[in-house]
């Protein structure tokens, strides 16, 4: 066997820098990221090596490994050089999605096509976007309304996740919050698509939403997905969309604190909470979800190992939700085991992606009897409906 | 000399390509030719070189120049050079002005056209200003031949001994009860493996008994006033509650004291009493009582130490004492602190037994330490495998961006000591091995031969969650071996975190007292990183050792000797030149409001009670300009920085 001889490609390295990978220059190859990357608990993923290949312009764009990173940011917090690893990975993916090199995984291509065609990754008709709100008597947002409630695509179309948006509406109505929704002209927030590397399509989705919001006179947006929160709040500003964006974790904890809703119905259950990456490491919201849970009478809150900033990702960020992950390699399976390990009967989440992943893994692992997956929004709705 | 007769020579320096690579120097020269009062303009590749300076000198002599402007680098680099050149040609050095077209121009932009425009403006400002400058005379003041050394670690001891051996008096102030510093805590020293105490103790004893050294331990500098050659220093000698004259150092008090607390000297892994000397070879060998810990001070009874002290040295009535000393030079050798890895929760320090810091390991492995040098786990057993994690808190932008410079080497030393004393496997998780000193690379080779396992990758996590039988009861160290591209799970019994050296917690406060600056990393800032590494921005104050930045013992000792040499040079000269650009009060117009009196940071302004006017003491004034700016009547002027000169410069720049 001979050693393969390679020559660094400055040209490819430059393209990666142009695609937003500037930070890869900072990396000094210490391997901290690989050592703690959750993928390495289930398979082999040498993220450090991928970054070094990017530094040298030697990335193999046909290698499916470039789609593995979930952008959970666990490594970013510990990187001694402060490298924003998901941004480096995003740059690599942009070369495939936007520049046209390499191969887009089949499942991702379908989600991408759906987003381009109908503005949601599930490929559902635009006009059905608000079907979830039927029979709930939700008013349409007008410029005098205080909040726009924006439901994530999954909360609009996915049969399981619709329960979250419906619960949110019921809570807001009970608290007499002045809010409304907009119609089928809205599209996916684009957060995951951006991390998956399709920048041009992301920008077109973002601009569509910004225009819809601005024309309707939206100032404040309530969201029930931390992914919408992240991109609306932290990324839409780049394109002129400046709104006050609030996740229900924050808003509901305030409503409870102010006594506008009162969780009175007992939930005599052992509950554990799974920090989603977007609400946790991206938005730094660790306390609010726990405060809400603890306000529910009879609820016993227990913590899994790896919580808060050390939490394990569900595996659904950065476009991974749309792609198949082999059984045995799914973080959601590990997380469910961790929840059962500490005797929890409810695994509380605050993100629709986590919900989809956990429900799926629960079903495939045959443990539906022992664990219930519930969004905190749903638990609050139940607790105030006494 | 009036400005009508001013004949200005303007010299544009290329500084190789540093300036000429961006600024069009020929264009600037042509522009300067047209400025009022300019009699000669030249450009040259290196104005600071001998031939460059000669051009100026020749022109002064032959063209009768009476003002000189050099457009080059920062005045902090070469003002002195050109002032001296002017002086050698018979021109008062204060008739020279420097325009900075490097740091403020060519180095900060790549836009050649704009850089040239700015260079012209700066030259115009300097020409306009220099016309208004007046000759000033430098004054000399006597130097007090005594030196203050702050900090009694190896740096302070070395500096003090050098000066004392040179025949001059040194006050050596140390805040703990003994000199010795961190070096006294170390077991062996790399790369020669000499015993740290063996080489340090003789020096400590020498410092303690030298006729020219007045040792002030358990003391802290409270206040420093004055200026180079004539500093006044207030030192707080904390009450030891032990009479140094009577104490024989027998140690019976320490045996009898019932209070046990964590020993700072043993990095918390050993205990000491409330009356204690930090270690057996302490200099001076006189214990101190910590009042906050002592039962007698807290509850009003006990006095066990007093009962057993035969010479009757215990004195509960002692009070802190403020001692005032006069010195001409100060050497700061205040050392370093060690990084606390608790915030890096993923390493488990404080949570997992047997995850320890490097300083704790030093005390563990020291034959004079709490275990008598036995390397053992918390439960007393001997480890069979140990991981050494490099770069904890160093080379990490969340904590300290710099490399601590000593960890790679002491980590190698640990490997050797572990191999010598136990059968344990040793793993080193490193990012880069930095073995740059004399004999260091050879030491690295020697340790490789001893069978240490090197894993190239930073430790990502230390956990006690086993996933196999082999891992049960162990600490599992996760690191990527980046040479293999595999994540390693290494089960070990003990993890040593090589923690960063960091500035002392009170470094900011001490720097303020000394009137010196700190660099972005928090360590004291030397005057020039290459050419003046022991001086500071304050004349007469020098730095030595780790207070200026992490360094090993050889470098520390070298820097301490250098600082001593600088102090000795000053002392042997006997006099020092002081700034001529001082403040001047127009006494005729002074209203006597005294606002300036208190503002002066050098206490150089006094009030004449008879005439009811304020007056500047030229010997003390540093020309900082605070009083000039503060005077409500506007009658204090700064020599060399008069309103006329500054306005002329502004007008020149804007012209």
XYZ file of N, CA and C in Angstrom, chain B residues 37 52 69 82 109 146 155 205 211 270 297 326 337 361 409 413 457 459 462 466 473 571 598:
69
model
N 9.464 78.579 6.884
C 10.637 78.438 7.750
C 11.501 77.219 7.451
N 22.476 58.473 9.016
C 21.250 59.270 9.064
C 21.406 60.423 10.050
N 13.057 68.719 12.485
C 11.900 67.805 12.504
C 12.318 66.513 11.817
N 17.398 61.286 18.452
C 17.520 62.512 17.652
C 17.804 63.733 18.522
N -2.547 51.613 7.703
C -3.374 51.584 6.502
C -2.600 50.983 5.343
N 19.506 53.392 48.114
C 18.787 52.213 48.614
C 17.781 51.724 47.576
N 12.941 35.485 42.203
C 13.297 36.720 41.490
C 13.736 37.800 42.478
N 18.737 31.768 52.853
C 19.514 32.041 54.066
C 20.404 33.264 53.874
N 24.222 41.492 55.413
C 24.238 42.769 56.147
C 23.580 43.917 55.375
N -2.386 19.933 52.471
C -1.871 19.665 53.813
C -2.450 20.681 54.782
N -7.856 34.944 69.951
C -8.391 36.180 69.374
C -9.906 36.079 69.145
N 12.997 55.266 52.468
C 13.356 56.066 51.305
C 14.240 55.232 50.395
N -0.037 33.978 40.212
C -1.033 33.136 40.866
C -1.242 31.906 39.998
N 0.079 18.639 42.923
C 0.951 17.479 42.703
C 2.372 17.761 43.177
N 7.256 21.400 30.316
C 8.467 20.914 30.963
C 8.198 20.300 32.329
N 8.712 16.509 33.785
C 9.345 16.247 35.081
C 8.448 15.328 35.925
N -3.412 15.673 21.726
C -4.781 16.165 21.723
C -5.100 16.719 23.095
N -7.296 17.378 26.380
C -8.337 16.629 27.080
C -9.668 17.364 26.922
N -13.137 14.792 31.607
C -12.764 13.745 32.553
C -14.063 13.296 33.210
N -18.220 4.850 33.811
C -17.576 3.750 33.103
C -18.523 3.157 32.076
N -14.568 2.309 38.400
C -13.785 2.853 39.506
C -12.635 3.741 39.062
N 22.318 53.658 40.542
C 22.899 54.037 41.831
C 24.352 54.480 41.657
N -3.799 69.305 45.230
C -4.201 67.929 45.511
C -4.218 67.040 44.269
